[in-house]
CSV table of C-alpha atoms in Angstrom, one decimal:
chain,number,residue,atom,x,y,z
E,1,MET,CA,110.0,125.1,84.3
E,2,THR,CA,109.8,128.2,86.3
E,3,ARG,CA,109.2,128.4,89.9
E,4,ARG,CA,105.7,129.9,89.7
E,5,ALA,CA,104.9,127.1,87.2
E,6,GLN,CA,106.2,124.5,89.7
E,7,ARG,CA,104.1,126.0,92.5
E,8,ARG,CA,101.1,125.8,90.4
E,9,LEU,CA,101.7,122.4,89.4
E,10,GLY,CA,102.1,121.5,93.0
E,11,VAL,CA,98.8,122.9,94.1
E,12,LEU,CA,97.2,121.2,91.4
E,13,LEU,CA,98.5,117.8,92.5
E,14,VAL,CA,97.6,118.5,96.2
E,15,LEU,CA,94.1,120.0,95.3
E,16,PRO,CA,92.4,116.5,94.9
E,17,VAL,CA,94.0,115.1,98.1
E,18,VAL,CA,92.8,118.3,100.1
E,19,ALA,CA,89.3,118.0,98.4
E,20,LEU,CA,89.1,114.4,99.5
E,21,THR,CA,90.4,114.9,103.1
E,22,VAL,CA,87.9,117.8,103.5
E,23,VAL,CA,84.9,115.9,102.0
E,24,PHE,CA,85.5,112.5,103.8
E,25,PHE,CA,87.2,113.5,106.8
E,26,LEU,CA,87.0,117.0,108.0
E,27,LEU,CA,83.2,117.8,107.1
E,28,PRO,CA,81.9,114.5,108.7
E,29,LEU,CA,84.2,115.2,111.9
E,30,ALA,CA,82.5,118.7,111.9
E,31,ASN,CA,79.1,117.4,111.6
E,32,ALA,CA,80.0,114.6,114.3
E,33,LEU,CA,81.2,117.4,116.7
E,34,VAL,CA,77.8,119.3,116.3
E,35,TYR,CA,75.8,116.0,116.8
E,36,SER,CA,77.9,115.3,120.0
E,37,VAL,CA,76.5,118.8,121.7
E,38,VAL,CA,72.8,118.3,120.9
E,39,ASP,CA,70.2,115.8,121.8
E,40,PHE,CA,69.2,114.5,118.3
E,41,ASP,CA,66.8,111.7,117.9
E,42,GLY,CA,67.4,111.4,114.1
E,43,VAL,CA,63.9,113.1,113.4
E,44,SER,CA,63.8,116.5,115.1
E,45,SER,CA,64.7,119.3,112.7
E,46,ASN,CA,65.9,121.6,115.8
E,47,PRO,CA,67.5,119.3,118.5
E,48,PRO,CA,68.0,121.1,121.8
E,49,PHE,CA,71.6,122.1,122.7
E,50,VAL,CA,72.8,120.1,125.7
E,51,GLY,CA,76.6,121.2,125.7
E,52,LEU,CA,78.9,118.4,127.2
E,53,ALA,CA,76.0,116.5,128.7
E,54,ASN,CA,76.5,113.5,126.4
E,55,PHE,CA,80.3,113.5,127.2
E,56,ARG,CA,79.4,113.5,131.0
E,57,GLU,CA,77.1,110.7,130.5
E,58,MET,CA,79.7,108.7,128.4
E,59,PHE,CA,82.4,108.8,131.3
E,60,ALA,CA,79.7,107.9,133.9
E,61,ASP,CA,78.4,105.1,131.9
E,62,ASP,CA,79.5,101.8,133.1
E,63,GLU,CA,78.6,100.0,129.8
E,64,VAL,CA,81.2,102.2,128.2
E,65,TRP,CA,83.9,101.0,130.3
E,66,HIS,CA,82.8,97.6,129.9
E,67,ALA,CA,82.8,98.0,126.1
E,68,LEU,CA,86.3,99.6,126.4
E,69,SER,CA,87.6,96.7,128.1
E,70,ASN,CA,86.3,94.3,125.4
E,71,ASN,CA,88.1,96.7,123.0
E,72,ALA,CA,91.4,96.4,125.0
E,73,ILE,CA,91.4,92.6,124.8
E,74,TRP,CA,90.6,93.0,121.1
E,75,ILE,CA,93.3,95.4,120.4
E,76,VAL,CA,96.0,93.2,122.4
E,77,ILE,CA,95.0,89.7,121.2
E,78,GLY,CA,93.6,90.9,117.6
E,79,THR,CA,96.8,92.9,117.0
E,80,VAL,CA,99.7,90.4,118.8
E,81,ALA,CA,98.2,87.2,117.2
E,82,PRO,CA,97.8,88.0,113.4
E,83,ILE,CA,101.2,89.7,113.4
E,84,ALA,CA,103.1,86.8,115.2
E,85,ILE,CA,101.1,84.2,113.2
E,86,GLY,CA,101.6,86.0,110.0
E,87,LEU,CA,105.3,86.6,110.4
E,88,LEU,CA,105.9,83.0,111.5
E,89,ILE,CA,104.3,81.9,108.3
E,90,ALA,CA,106.0,84.2,106.2
E,91,LEU,CA,109.3,83.1,107.7
E,92,LEU,CA,108.4,79.6,106.8
E,93,LEU,CA,107.6,80.4,103.3
E,94,TRP,CA,110.5,82.6,102.6
E,95,GLY,CA,112.5,81.5,99.8
E,96,VAL,CA,110.0,79.0,98.7
E,97,GLU,CA,109.6,79.2,95.0
E,98,ARG,CA,107.5,76.4,93.9
E,99,GLY,CA,103.7,77.2,94.6
E,100,SER,CA,104.6,80.6,96.2
E,101,VAL,CA,101.8,82.2,94.4
E,102,LEU,CA,99.3,79.5,95.4
E,103,TYR,CA,100.3,79.8,98.9
E,104,ARG,CA,99.9,83.6,99.0
E,105,LEU,CA,96.5,83.2,97.4
E,106,CYS,CA,95.4,80.8,100.1
E,107,PHE,CA,96.4,82.9,102.9
E,108,PHE,CA,95.3,86.3,101.5
E,109,LEU,CA,91.8,85.1,100.4
E,110,PRO,CA,90.2,85.0,103.9
E,111,TYR,CA,91.2,88.9,104.1
E,112,VAL,CA,89.5,89.8,100.8
E,113,LEU,CA,86.3,87.8,101.8
E,114,PRO,CA,83.3,90.0,102.8
E,115,GLY,CA,83.1,90.3,106.5
E,116,ILE,CA,79.3,89.1,106.3
E,117,ALA,CA,80.3,86.0,104.7
E,118,ILE,CA,83.4,85.2,107.2
E,119,GLY,CA,80.7,86.0,110.1
E,120,ILE,CA,77.9,83.8,108.7
E,121,VAL,CA,80.3,80.7,107.8
E,122,TRP,CA,82.1,80.8,111.3
E,123,GLY,CA,78.5,81.1,113.0
E,124,TRP,CA,77.8,77.8,111.4
E,125,ILE,CA,81.1,76.3,112.6
E,126,TYR,CA,80.4,77.5,116.2
E,127,ASP,CA,76.5,76.3,116.1
E,128,PRO,CA,76.0,74.2,119.2
E,129,VAL,CA,74.4,71.5,117.7
E,130,GLN,CA,75.5,71.1,114.1
E,131,GLY,CA,78.5,73.0,114.2
E,132,LEU,CA,81.8,71.5,112.8
E,133,LEU,CA,83.8,72.7,116.0
E,134,ASN,CA,81.6,70.8,118.4
E,135,LYS,CA,81.3,67.6,116.1
E,136,THR,CA,85.0,67.5,115.7
E,137,LEU,CA,85.6,67.9,119.5
E,138,ALA,CA,83.2,65.0,119.9
E,139,ALA,CA,84.9,63.0,117.2
E,140,VAL,CA,88.4,63.2,118.9
E,141,GLY,CA,87.0,62.4,122.4
E,142,LEU,CA,86.9,66.0,123.7
E,143,GLY,CA,83.0,66.3,123.6
E,144,SER,CA,83.0,67.6,127.1
E,145,LEU,CA,84.7,70.7,125.9
E,146,ALA,CA,81.8,71.3,123.4
E,147,ARG,CA,79.6,74.4,124.1
E,148,GLY,CA,77.5,77.2,122.6
E,149,TRP,CA,80.3,79.2,121.8
E,150,LEU,CA,78.7,82.3,120.7
E,151,GLY,CA,76.2,81.9,123.4
E,152,ASP,CA,78.5,81.6,126.4
E,153,PRO,CA,79.4,85.1,127.7
E,154,ARG,CA,82.7,83.7,128.9
E,155,TRP,CA,83.9,82.5,125.6
E,156,ALA,CA,81.8,84.6,123.1
E,157,LEU,CA,84.3,87.3,122.7
E,158,TYR,CA,87.5,85.0,122.1
E,159,ALA,CA,85.4,82.9,119.8
E,160,VAL,CA,84.6,86.1,117.6
E,161,LEU,CA,88.5,86.9,118.3
E,162,VAL,CA,89.6,83.7,116.5
E,163,THR,CA,87.2,84.4,113.5
E,164,ALA,CA,89.0,88.0,113.2
E,165,ILE,CA,92.4,86.7,113.6
E,166,TRP,CA,91.7,83.9,110.9
E,167,GLY,CA,90.6,86.7,108.6
E,168,ALA,CA,93.3,89.1,109.3
E,169,THR,CA,96.4,86.8,109.4
E,170,GLY,CA,96.5,86.5,105.6
E,171,PHE,CA,97.1,90.2,105.1
E,172,ALA,CA,100.2,90.1,107.2
E,173,VAL,CA,101.6,86.8,105.5
E,174,VAL,CA,101.6,88.4,102.2
E,175,ILE,CA,102.9,91.8,103.4
E,176,PHE,CA,105.8,90.0,105.3
E,177,ILE,CA,106.6,87.8,102.4
E,178,SER,CA,106.9,90.8,100.1
E,179,ALA,CA,109.1,92.6,102.9
E,180,LEU,CA,111.3,89.6,103.5
E,181,ARG,CA,112.3,89.3,99.8
E,182,ASN,CA,114.2,92.7,100.2
E,183,VAL,CA,116.2,91.4,103.4
E,184,ASP,CA,119.9,91.1,102.9
E,185,VAL,CA,120.4,87.4,102.9
E,186,GLU,CA,124.1,87.7,103.2
E,187,LEU,CA,123.8,89.3,106.5
E,188,VAL,CA,121.5,86.6,107.7
E,189,ASP,CA,124.2,83.9,106.5
E,190,ALA,CA,126.8,85.8,108.2
E,191,SER,CA,125.0,85.8,111.4
E,192,ARG,CA,124.3,82.0,111.1
E,193,ILE,CA,127.9,81.5,110.5
E,194,ASP,CA,128.7,83.6,113.7
E,195,GLY,CA,126.4,81.1,115.8
E,196,ALA,CA,123.3,83.2,116.1
E,197,ALA,CA,120.3,81.3,116.8
E,198,GLY,CA,117.0,81.6,115.0
E,199,PRO,CA,115.4,83.9,117.3
E,200,ALA,CA,118.4,86.2,117.7
E,201,ARG,CA,118.6,86.4,113.9
E,202,LEU,CA,115.0,87.4,113.7
E,203,TRP,CA,115.5,90.2,116.3
E,204,TYR,CA,118.7,91.6,115.4
E,205,VAL,CA,118.9,91.0,111.5
E,206,ILE,CA,115.6,90.4,110.0
E,207,LEU,CA,113.2,92.7,112.0
E,208,PRO,CA,115.5,95.8,111.6
E,209,GLN,CA,115.3,95.4,108.0
E,210,ILE,CA,111.6,95.0,107.5
E,211,MET,CA,110.6,97.4,110.7
E,212,PRO,CA,108.7,100.1,108.4
E,213,VAL,CA,106.7,97.4,106.9
E,214,PHE,CA,106.2,95.8,110.4
E,215,LEU,CA,105.0,99.2,111.6
E,216,MET,CA,102.6,99.7,109.0
E,217,VAL,CA,101.0,96.3,109.5
E,218,LEU,CA,100.8,97.0,113.3
E,219,THR,CA,99.4,100.4,112.7
E,220,LEU,CA,96.5,98.8,110.5
E,221,THR,CA,95.7,96.0,112.9
E,222,LEU,CA,96.0,98.2,116.0
E,223,VAL,CA,93.4,100.7,114.6
E,224,GLY,CA,91.4,97.9,113.5
E,225,GLY,CA,90.9,97.1,117.3
E,226,PHE,CA,89.7,100.3,118.0
E,227,SER,CA,87.2,100.6,115.5
E,228,VAL,CA,86.0,96.9,115.2
E,229,PHE,CA,82.4,96.6,114.6
E,230,ASP,CA,81.5,94.4,111.5
E,231,ILE,CA,82.4,91.0,112.5
E,232,ILE,CA,80.9,91.4,116.1
E,233,PHE,CA,77.7,92.9,115.0
E,234,ILE,CA,77.4,89.9,112.3
E,235,MET,CA,78.2,87.1,114.8
E,236,THR,CA,76.7,88.3,118.1
E,237,GLY,CA,75.3,91.8,118.0
E,238,GLY,CA,77.3,92.6,121.0
E,239,GLY,CA,75.7,89.6,123.0
E,240,PRO,CA,75.3,87.5,124.8
E,241,ALA,CA,74.4,89.9,127.8
E,242,ASP,CA,76.6,92.4,126.3
E,243,ALA,CA,79.6,90.0,126.8
E,244,THR,CA,81.0,91.0,123.1
E,245,ASN,CA,80.0,94.6,123.3
E,246,VAL,CA,82.7,97.1,122.1
E,247,ILE,CA,82.4,100.9,121.6
E,248,GLY,CA,81.4,100.3,118.0
E,249,THR,CA,78.6,98.2,118.6
E,250,TYR,CA,77.3,100.1,121.6
E,251,SER,CA,77.6,103.3,119.4
E,252,TYR,CA,75.4,101.7,117.0
E,253,THR,CA,72.8,100.4,119.6
E,254,GLN,CA,72.6,103.8,121.0
E,255,ALA,CA,72.3,105.8,117.7
E,256,PHE,CA,70.2,103.5,115.4
E,257,GLN,CA,68.3,101.2,117.7
E,258,LEU,CA,67.7,103.9,120.7
E,259,SER,CA,67.6,107.0,118.4
E,260,ARG,CA,70.3,108.6,120.4
E,261,ILE,CA,72.1,110.1,117.5
E,262,GLY,CA,73.7,112.6,119.7
E,263,TYR,CA,75.1,110.0,122.5
E,264,GLY,CA,76.1,107.6,119.7
E,265,THR,CA,78.1,110.0,117.7
E,266,THR,CA,80.0,111.1,121.1
E,267,LEU,CA,80.7,107.3,121.5
E,268,ALA,CA,82.2,107.3,118.1
E,269,LEU,CA,84.2,110.3,118.5
E,270,LEU,CA,85.8,108.3,121.5
E,271,ILE,CA,87.0,105.6,118.9
E,272,THR,CA,88.6,108.5,117.0
E,273,VAL,CA,90.2,110.3,119.9
E,274,LEU,CA,91.8,106.9,121.1
E,275,SER,CA,92.9,105.6,117.7
E,276,VAL,CA,94.4,108.7,116.1
E,277,PRO,CA,97.4,109.1,118.5
E,278,PHE,CA,98.5,105.6,118.1
E,279,ALA,CA,98.2,105.9,114.4
E,280,VAL,CA,100.0,109.2,114.0
E,281,ALA,CA,102.9,108.2,116.4
E,282,LEU,CA,103.4,104.8,114.6
E,283,ASN,CA,103.1,106.4,111.0
E,284,ARG,CA,105.8,109.1,112.1
E,285,LEU,CA,108.0,106.3,113.4
E,286,GLN,CA,107.7,104.4,110.2
E,287,ARG,CA,108.5,107.3,108.0
E,288,LYS,CA,111.3,108.2,110.2
E,289,LEU,CA,112.7,104.7,109.7
E,290,SER,CA,112.0,104.8,105.9
E,291,LEU,CA,113.9,108.1,105.5
E,292,GLN,CA,117.0,106.8,107.3
E,293,GLY,CA,116.8,103.8,104.6
E,294,THR,CA,116.2,101.2,107.4
E,295,GLY,CA,114.1,98.6,106.4
E,296,ALA,CA,112.4,96.9,103.1
């Protein structure tokens, strides 16, 4: 095949990806940028140009900072917990042959369930009167701890977080189990013979070999913390008293409930601006480690 033919083939192979990027990323981004500089109510055919007024309002809006603080809590806990729990479970199941497919299916099933179904079921669990959680607490003599979990501003965000962690942990489990199958067991055995304790083997022997996969899971969960919307919208709608409001739900409220499409779009752009640098940095690090031949 000649070089010209190779170039043509390369262009043909790249064109679908370029087209998808333009249609589903660049055009929507350009459209969002246009909406962010106008005062669009969703009806007007000629919305007035307001320049950077939406951005100035965003930085002066106290509710934006409150929502960002909730996003920060979600990013930290909602990233660390699924990865830590998922890695622990994967290590416990590492090398288990009998029933391994069943185990992976059980752990992965919550991840593939629709968010609506998860939110509704956990809403029943948290029900203050008939909910399974409060009934269980009462049954074991801890009835004093029972409360309206989704109606208490102090606990609502963490209650929804537990639901999200339950749904996301299975993904980490399955990915980590697959990565651990490619770990050099001889190195692990050698470190055990040398007297390395379990945490030391994990940190110095196992993690370096699965680091690209670890970073991939970290990237997905971290970006998910910035863009979280569905589970909060289903379970609390951002309440009570805005206690679970994040940028995603606040943007929805402004755009579709208050018909402030311009301001809501500006808030949505904030999610992109905050999450993309983390995603790009982690993706580059993952690719660098993969090209160096480190990891699963």
